[in-house]
Amino acid sequence: MSIDKHYDQSLDPSWILGQVHSAYPAGADLFQLAPLDQLHIGGIKASERLLRHLDLARHHHILDIGSGAGGLMRQASAMGFSMIGLDITHRFNQLNLGLNDCFSVPVSNPIITGDAHHLPFADQSLDLILFQHSFLNMPDNSRVLSECWRVLKPGGTLLMHEVVCGPQPEQMRYPVPWAEDAVHSHLVTAQTLQQQLQQAGFANIQLDDWSDEALAWRQRQLQKEDAGHVGRAALSPALILGSRFADMGKNLVLNLEAGAIRVIELVAARS
C-alpha cells in the first residue's frame, strides 16, 4: 500500500464536507474544525505553540509540507500568514480546499498535490518550511532535507513538530495514525535527525522535547474516546481515518508511555 492510499482508504471528502456543513451551516471556527483538521498529537494548542516562531515581517513565502486537512494553514491564516500547502494525498487536498469554504473566515491558500522528495519550487524561493507529523512518512528523508535546503532562501527557517524514534523502539505498536505497520513509518531518532540536518547544510539547530505534554494530551483524548464523547461529537479524526482510529489512538498512548516514540519541536536555519 502506498502512503497516499494509507490516508485516503477511508477518506471521502464530499461526505465529510457534508457532515461539516450539517453541523455548522453558518461556518465553523478553528476550535470546531480542530478535531477533524488538526491530525497531530497536541491538537490546536500544539499548532499555536509551533506558530509562535512565525514572523510577519520576515516570513512571506511559507510552505506546509504534508498539509493534510489544512488545520495548521487555517490557523496561520487567522494570524495573518499565507501558506502554500503540499500533500501527496490528493483527497486530503480536496478536503483541505473544501474546509476552507466551511471556515468562518475567508481563506485562499494555494494547495498542491506533490511529493516532498521533488519540491516544485525554484531555488531560494521560500522563507520558511513547516513539517507537522509529516516528515515521519518520508522514506528518503535526506533527499527531502536536501530539497528543503535548495528551495529555502539563505537564512530561511525549517520548522518541525514531529514524532521521532524513542529509546525503546522495540516497544512500537501499530497501527498509528501515520502508518498501518513499519513499512510507512520512517521514524529516526532526534540525534539522527539533527545529524541529517547538518549534513544537508542546516545550522543553528534548536530542539525542544514535547513528549510529556504530548502524552498528557493524548491521555485526555483517550479518556474522551473511551467515554464515547468522540463518537457523539460533530467532528472527529474517525471521519478521516475510519474505524482504525480507535486502535491508533490507544497505540499512541502506549507508544509514548513505553518510550517507543518521542514528540519534538525543532527549528533550524538554512546556511
mmCIF file of C-alpha atoms in Angstrom:
data_model
loop_
_atom_site.group_PDB
_atom_site.id
_atom_site.type_symbol
_atom_site.label_atom_id
_atom_site.label_comp_id
_atom_site.label_asym_id
_atom_site.label_seq_id
_atom_site.Cartn_x
_atom_site.Cartn_y
_atom_site.Cartn_z
ATOM 1 C CA MET A 1 0.000 0.000 0.000
ATOM 2 C CA SER A 2 1.378 3.434 -0.959
ATOM 3 C CA ILE A 3 1.372 6.165 1.671
ATOM 4 C CA ASP A 4 -1.368 8.146 -0.064
ATOM 5 C CA LYS A 5 -3.552 5.029 -0.044
ATOM 6 C CA HIS A 6 -2.996 4.685 3.706
ATOM 7 C CA TYR A 7 -4.585 8.086 4.216
ATOM 8 C CA ASP A 8 -7.308 8.039 1.601
ATOM 9 C CA GLN A 9 -8.667 4.485 2.023
ATOM 10 C CA SER A 10 -11.353 5.771 4.418
ATOM 11 C CA LEU A 11 -11.345 9.352 3.171
ATOM 12 C CA ASP A 12 -14.419 10.641 1.325
ATOM 13 C CA PRO A 13 -14.069 14.437 1.069
ATOM 14 C CA SER A 14 -17.603 15.056 -0.231
ATOM 15 C CA TRP A 15 -19.215 13.062 2.584
ATOM 16 C CA ILE A 16 -17.018 14.675 5.255
ATOM 17 C CA LEU A 17 -17.772 18.171 3.967
ATOM 18 C CA GLY A 18 -21.455 17.317 4.096
ATOM 19 C CA GLN A 19 -21.047 16.438 7.773
ATOM 20 C CA VAL A 20 -19.282 19.740 8.440
ATOM 21 C CA HIS A 21 -21.948 21.782 6.643
ATOM 22 C CA SER A 22 -24.663 19.930 8.541
ATOM 23 C CA ALA A 23 -23.010 20.541 11.923
ATOM 24 C CA TYR A 24 -22.013 24.160 11.246
ATOM 25 C CA PRO A 25 -24.224 25.624 8.482
ATOM 26 C CA ALA A 26 -23.092 29.189 9.271
ATOM 27 C CA GLY A 27 -19.408 28.204 9.134
ATOM 28 C CA ALA A 28 -17.072 26.601 11.673
ATOM 29 C CA ASP A 29 -14.321 28.275 13.652
ATOM 30 C CA LEU A 30 -10.816 26.940 14.334
ATOM 31 C CA PHE A 31 -11.784 25.090 17.502
ATOM 32 C CA GLN A 32 -14.847 23.489 15.930
ATOM 33 C CA LEU A 33 -12.797 22.203 12.995
ATOM 34 C CA ALA A 34 -9.818 21.137 15.117
ATOM 35 C CA PRO A 35 -10.984 17.547 15.898
ATOM 36 C CA LEU A 36 -11.076 16.979 12.147
ATOM 37 C CA ASP A 37 -8.266 19.048 10.653
ATOM 38 C CA GLN A 38 -5.588 19.107 13.394
ATOM 39 C CA LEU A 39 -4.461 15.495 12.875
ATOM 40 C CA HIS A 40 -1.402 15.508 15.105
ATOM 41 C CA ILE A 41 -0.538 14.921 18.737
ATOM 42 C CA GLY A 42 -1.377 18.009 20.760
ATOM 43 C CA GLY A 43 -4.137 19.368 18.541
ATOM 44 C CA ILE A 44 -4.768 23.058 18.056
ATOM 45 C CA LYS A 45 -2.752 24.102 21.120
ATOM 46 C CA ALA A 46 0.344 22.371 19.745
ATOM 47 C CA SER A 47 -0.103 24.246 16.474
ATOM 48 C CA GLU A 48 -0.468 27.512 18.377
ATOM 49 C CA ARG A 49 2.801 26.781 20.167
ATOM 50 C CA LEU A 50 4.545 25.944 16.878
ATOM 51 C CA LEU A 51 3.281 29.033 15.067
ATOM 52 C CA ARG A 52 4.871 31.357 17.619
ATOM 53 C CA HIS A 53 8.044 31.020 15.531
ATOM 54 C CA LEU A 54 6.445 32.751 12.531
ATOM 55 C CA ASP A 55 7.217 36.417 11.952
ATOM 56 C CA LEU A 56 5.003 38.552 9.705
ATOM 57 C CA ALA A 57 7.941 40.814 8.917
ATOM 58 C CA ARG A 58 10.217 38.011 7.687
ATOM 59 C CA HIS A 59 8.081 35.041 6.611
ATOM 60 C CA HIS A 60 6.161 35.924 3.470
ATOM 61 C CA HIS A 61 6.602 32.710 1.463
ATOM 62 C CA ILE A 62 5.766 29.700 3.656
ATOM 63 C CA LEU A 63 5.362 26.035 2.686
ATOM 64 C CA ASP A 64 3.497 23.470 4.810
ATOM 65 C CA ILE A 65 4.766 20.030 3.708
ATOM 66 C CA GLY A 66 2.213 17.318 4.431
ATOM 67 C CA SER A 67 -0.542 19.872 4.932
ATOM 68 C CA GLY A 68 -3.243 17.199 5.207
ATOM 69 C CA ALA A 69 -6.666 18.554 6.086
ATOM 70 C CA GLY A 70 -5.205 22.054 6.465
ATOM 71 C CA GLY A 71 -5.783 22.931 10.111
ATOM 72 C CA LEU A 72 -2.349 24.477 10.558
ATOM 73 C CA MET A 73 -2.782 26.539 7.405
ATOM 74 C CA ARG A 74 -6.131 27.974 8.505
ATOM 75 C CA GLN A 75 -4.783 28.710 11.978
ATOM 76 C CA ALA A 76 -1.828 30.564 10.459
ATOM 77 C CA SER A 77 -4.165 32.397 8.086
ATOM 78 C CA ALA A 78 -6.132 33.687 11.082
ATOM 79 C CA MET A 79 -2.828 35.172 12.314
ATOM 80 C CA GLY A 80 -2.238 36.955 9.020
ATOM 81 C CA PHE A 81 0.076 34.443 7.325
ATOM 82 C CA SER A 82 -0.389 32.993 3.853
ATOM 83 C CA MET A 83 0.875 29.452 3.291
ATOM 84 C CA ILE A 84 1.253 27.061 0.407
ATOM 85 C CA GLY A 85 0.081 23.562 1.266
ATOM 86 C CA LEU A 86 1.685 20.499 -0.293
ATOM 87 C CA ASP A 87 0.462 16.941 0.238
ATOM 88 C CA ILE A 88 0.921 13.728 -1.724
ATOM 89 C CA THR A 89 -2.642 12.581 -0.956
ATOM 90 C CA HIS A 90 -4.950 14.282 -3.447
ATOM 91 C CA ARG A 91 -8.112 13.593 -1.439
ATOM 92 C CA PHE A 92 -6.566 15.375 1.525
ATOM 93 C CA ASN A 93 -6.068 18.394 -0.707
ATOM 94 C CA GLN A 94 -9.683 18.213 -1.884
ATOM 95 C CA LEU A 95 -10.797 18.108 1.750
ATOM 96 C CA ASN A 96 -8.482 20.991 2.657
ATOM 97 C CA LEU A 97 -9.943 23.173 -0.090
ATOM 98 C CA GLY A 98 -13.485 22.245 0.893
ATOM 99 C CA LEU A 99 -12.860 23.028 4.566
ATOM 100 C CA ASN A 100 -11.653 26.484 3.554
ATOM 101 C CA ASP A 101 -15.186 27.082 2.278
ATOM 102 C CA CYS A 102 -16.603 25.791 5.588
ATOM 103 C CA PHE A 103 -14.383 28.084 7.647
ATOM 104 C CA SER A 104 -15.955 31.167 9.192
ATOM 105 C CA VAL A 105 -13.157 33.383 7.814
ATOM 106 C CA PRO A 106 -12.294 33.534 4.068
ATOM 107 C CA VAL A 107 -9.111 31.603 3.203
ATOM 108 C CA SER A 108 -7.420 31.368 -0.180
ATOM 109 C CA ASN A 109 -4.189 29.454 0.450
ATOM 110 C CA PRO A 110 -2.866 27.578 -2.616
ATOM 111 C CA ILE A 111 -2.731 23.791 -2.248
ATOM 112 C CA ILE A 112 -0.591 21.471 -4.377
ATOM 113 C CA THR A 113 -0.626 17.699 -4.798
ATOM 114 C CA GLY A 114 3.058 16.842 -4.828
ATOM 115 C CA ASP A 115 5.977 14.878 -3.402
ATOM 116 C CA ALA A 116 8.371 16.380 -0.851
ATOM 117 C CA HIS A 117 11.235 14.453 -2.467
ATOM 118 C CA HIS A 118 10.798 16.638 -5.577
ATOM 119 C CA LEU A 119 9.586 20.066 -4.473
ATOM 120 C CA PRO A 120 8.026 22.088 -7.333
ATOM 121 C CA PHE A 121 9.653 25.386 -6.323
ATOM 122 C CA ALA A 122 12.541 27.457 -7.587
ATOM 123 C CA ASP A 123 15.867 27.595 -5.763
ATOM 124 C CA GLN A 124 15.942 30.003 -2.802
ATOM 125 C CA SER A 125 12.268 30.964 -3.190
ATOM 126 C CA LEU A 126 10.823 30.266 0.286
ATOM 127 C CA ASP A 127 11.261 31.924 3.674
ATOM 128 C CA LEU A 128 10.043 29.080 5.905
ATOM 129 C CA ILE A 129 9.115 25.404 5.595
ATOM 130 C CA LEU A 130 6.938 23.552 8.104
ATOM 131 C CA PHE A 131 6.577 19.852 8.875
ATOM 132 C CA GLN A 132 3.906 18.772 11.337
ATOM 133 C CA HIS A 133 3.731 14.984 11.724
ATOM 134 C CA SER A 134 4.620 14.523 8.053
ATOM 135 C CA PHE A 135 8.406 14.016 7.985
ATOM 136 C CA LEU A 136 7.746 10.608 9.585
ATOM 137 C CA ASN A 137 6.258 9.436 6.269
ATOM 138 C CA MET A 138 9.318 10.374 4.167
ATOM 139 C CA PRO A 139 11.216 7.248 3.026
ATOM 140 C CA ASP A 140 14.263 9.233 1.846
ATOM 141 C CA ASN A 141 14.406 11.963 4.441
ATOM 142 C CA SER A 142 17.922 13.017 3.435
ATOM 143 C CA ARG A 143 16.590 13.797 -0.061
ATOM 144 C CA VAL A 144 13.681 15.726 1.454
ATOM 145 C CA LEU A 145 16.017 17.818 3.614
ATOM 146 C CA SER A 146 18.246 18.482 0.610
ATOM 147 C CA GLU A 147 15.202 19.726 -1.311
ATOM 148 C CA CYS A 148 14.220 21.947 1.615
ATOM 149 C CA TRP A 149 17.717 23.460 1.694
ATOM 150 C CA ARG A 150 17.526 24.082 -2.069
ATOM 151 C CA VAL A 151 14.235 25.977 -2.039
ATOM 152 C CA LEU A 152 14.805 27.960 1.162
ATOM 153 C CA LYS A 153 16.423 31.378 0.966
ATOM 154 C CA PRO A 154 19.758 31.801 2.806
ATOM 155 C CA GLY A 155 18.845 32.296 6.441
ATOM 156 C CA GLY A 156 15.443 30.716 5.853
ATOM 157 C CA THR A 157 13.805 28.625 8.570
ATOM 158 C CA LEU A 158 12.933 24.938 8.780
ATOM 159 C CA LEU A 159 10.350 24.288 11.495
ATOM 160 C CA MET A 160 9.208 20.854 12.677
ATOM 161 C CA HIS A 161 6.655 19.418 15.098
ATOM 162 C CA GLU A 162 7.434 15.745 14.655
ATOM 163 C CA VAL A 163 7.295 12.255 16.079
ATOM 164 C CA VAL A 164 10.746 10.662 16.348
ATOM 165 C CA CYS A 165 12.034 7.276 17.424
ATOM 166 C CA GLY A 166 12.282 6.922 21.198
ATOM 167 C CA PRO A 167 14.778 4.994 23.343
ATOM 168 C CA GLN A 168 12.650 1.811 23.233
ATOM 169 C CA PRO A 169 11.783 1.308 19.537
ATOM 170 C CA GLU A 170 11.157 -2.413 20.064
ATOM 171 C CA GLN A 171 8.019 -1.450 22.041
ATOM 172 C CA MET A 172 6.398 0.150 18.963
ATOM 173 C CA ARG A 173 2.764 -0.823 18.390
ATOM 174 C CA TYR A 174 0.803 -0.441 15.151
ATOM 175 C CA PRO A 175 -1.420 0.855 13.680
ATOM 176 C CA VAL A 176 -0.732 4.521 14.367
ATOM 177 C CA PRO A 177 -2.294 7.467 12.515
ATOM 178 C CA TRP A 178 0.613 7.758 10.079
ATOM 179 C CA ALA A 179 1.090 4.045 9.326
ATOM 180 C CA GLU A 180 -0.592 0.644 9.421
ATOM 181 C CA ASP A 181 2.785 -1.003 10.012
ATOM 182 C CA ALA A 182 6.508 -0.302 9.929
ATOM 183 C CA VAL A 183 6.598 -0.114 6.107
ATOM 184 C CA HIS A 184 5.395 3.504 6.021
ATOM 185 C CA SER A 185 6.719 4.642 9.401
ATOM 186 C CA HIS A 186 10.097 6.274 8.793
ATOM 187 C CA LEU A 187 10.993 7.415 12.280
ATOM 188 C CA VAL A 188 14.548 8.432 13.124
ATOM 189 C CA THR A 189 15.966 9.404 16.478
ATOM 190 C CA ALA A 190 16.269 13.075 17.366
ATOM 191 C CA GLN A 191 20.053 12.718 17.238
ATOM 192 C CA THR A 192 19.943 11.212 13.740
ATOM 193 C CA LEU A 193 17.604 13.954 12.557
ATOM 194 C CA GLN A 194 19.998 16.632 13.789
ATOM 195 C CA GLN A 195 22.888 14.908 12.017
ATOM 196 C CA GLN A 196 20.890 14.699 8.770
ATOM 197 C CA LEU A 197 20.049 18.386 9.023
ATOM 198 C CA GLN A 198 23.710 19.303 9.463
ATOM 199 C CA GLN A 199 24.678 17.120 6.502
ATOM 200 C CA ALA A 200 22.034 18.880 4.387
ATOM 201 C CA GLY A 201 23.549 22.264 5.232
ATOM 202 C CA PHE A 202 21.343 23.472 8.110
ATOM 203 C CA ALA A 203 22.727 25.189 11.196
ATOM 204 C CA ASN A 204 21.613 26.766 14.489
ATOM 205 C CA ILE A 205 19.521 23.684 15.276
ATOM 206 C CA GLN A 206 17.326 24.034 18.353
ATOM 207 C CA LEU A 207 15.347 21.080 19.699
ATOM 208 C CA ASP A 208 12.650 21.033 22.356
ATOM 209 C CA ASP A 209 11.135 17.761 23.631
ATOM 210 C CA TRP A 210 7.342 17.965 23.935
ATOM 211 C CA SER A 211 6.814 14.309 24.887
ATOM 212 C CA ASP A 212 5.449 14.827 28.403
ATOM 213 C CA GLU A 213 2.872 17.347 27.219
ATOM 214 C CA ALA A 214 2.050 15.156 24.217
ATOM 215 C CA LEU A 215 1.381 12.135 26.418
ATOM 216 C CA ALA A 216 -0.804 14.114 28.824
ATOM 217 C CA TRP A 217 -2.838 15.490 25.900
ATOM 218 C CA ARG A 218 -3.274 12.081 24.261
ATOM 219 C CA GLN A 219 -4.293 10.502 27.577
ATOM 220 C CA ARG A 220 -7.026 13.132 27.963
ATOM 221 C CA GLN A 221 -8.195 12.480 24.405
ATOM 222 C CA LEU A 222 -8.256 8.730 25.034
ATOM 223 C CA GLN A 223 -10.432 9.212 28.105
ATOM 224 C CA LYS A 224 -12.928 11.119 25.947
ATOM 225 C CA GLU A 225 -12.804 8.432 23.272
ATOM 226 C CA ASP A 226 -13.309 5.616 25.778
ATOM 227 C CA ALA A 227 -16.261 7.507 27.252
ATOM 228 C CA GLY A 228 -17.827 7.742 23.815
ATOM 229 C CA HIS A 229 -17.547 11.528 23.572
ATOM 230 C CA VAL A 230 -15.784 11.370 20.208
ATOM 231 C CA GLY A 231 -18.473 9.174 18.728
ATOM 232 C CA ARG A 232 -21.112 11.744 19.748
ATOM 233 C CA ALA A 233 -19.064 14.760 18.614
ATOM 234 C CA ALA A 234 -19.962 16.536 15.397
ATOM 235 C CA LEU A 235 -16.436 16.068 14.022
ATOM 236 C CA SER A 236 -13.589 13.690 14.867
ATOM 237 C CA PRO A 237 -10.446 12.108 13.349
ATOM 238 C CA ALA A 238 -12.503 8.963 12.716
ATOM 239 C CA LEU A 239 -14.208 10.781 9.826
ATOM 240 C CA ILE A 240 -10.834 10.661 8.051
ATOM 241 C CA LEU A 241 -9.162 7.562 9.487
ATOM 242 C CA GLY A 242 -12.285 5.418 9.823
ATOM 243 C CA SER A 243 -12.764 2.626 12.342
ATOM 244 C CA ARG A 244 -8.963 2.190 12.550
ATOM 245 C CA PHE A 245 -8.733 5.364 14.614
ATOM 246 C CA ALA A 246 -9.805 3.646 17.856
ATOM 247 C CA ASP A 247 -6.725 1.383 17.831
ATOM 248 C CA MET A 248 -4.476 4.138 16.515
ATOM 249 C CA GLY A 249 -5.382 6.452 19.374
ATOM 250 C CA LYS A 250 -4.743 3.787 22.011
ATOM 251 C CA ASN A 251 -1.423 2.838 20.454
ATOM 252 C CA LEU A 252 -0.216 6.432 20.531
ATOM 253 C CA VAL A 253 -0.606 6.447 24.305
ATOM 254 C CA LEU A 254 1.088 3.060 24.684
ATOM 255 C CA ASN A 255 3.975 4.086 22.414
ATOM 256 C CA LEU A 256 4.565 7.326 24.301
ATOM 257 C CA GLU A 257 4.332 5.594 27.686
ATOM 258 C CA ALA A 258 6.765 2.855 26.608
ATOM 259 C CA GLY A 259 9.298 5.253 25.098
ATOM 260 C CA ALA A 260 8.853 3.865 21.594
ATOM 261 C CA ILE A 261 8.288 7.397 20.300
ATOM 262 C CA ARG A 262 9.034 10.959 21.349
ATOM 263 C CA VAL A 263 7.462 14.225 20.181
ATOM 264 C CA ILE A 264 9.748 17.144 19.431
ATOM 265 C CA GLU A 265 9.838 20.699 18.127
ATOM 266 C CA LEU A 266 12.844 21.546 16.011
ATOM 267 C CA VAL A 267 13.997 24.824 14.454
ATOM 268 C CA ALA A 268 16.916 25.088 12.041
ATOM 269 C CA ALA A 269 18.316 27.736 9.720
ATOM 270 C CA ARG A 270 19.421 27.347 6.109
ATOM 271 C CA SER A 271 23.059 28.362 5.960
#
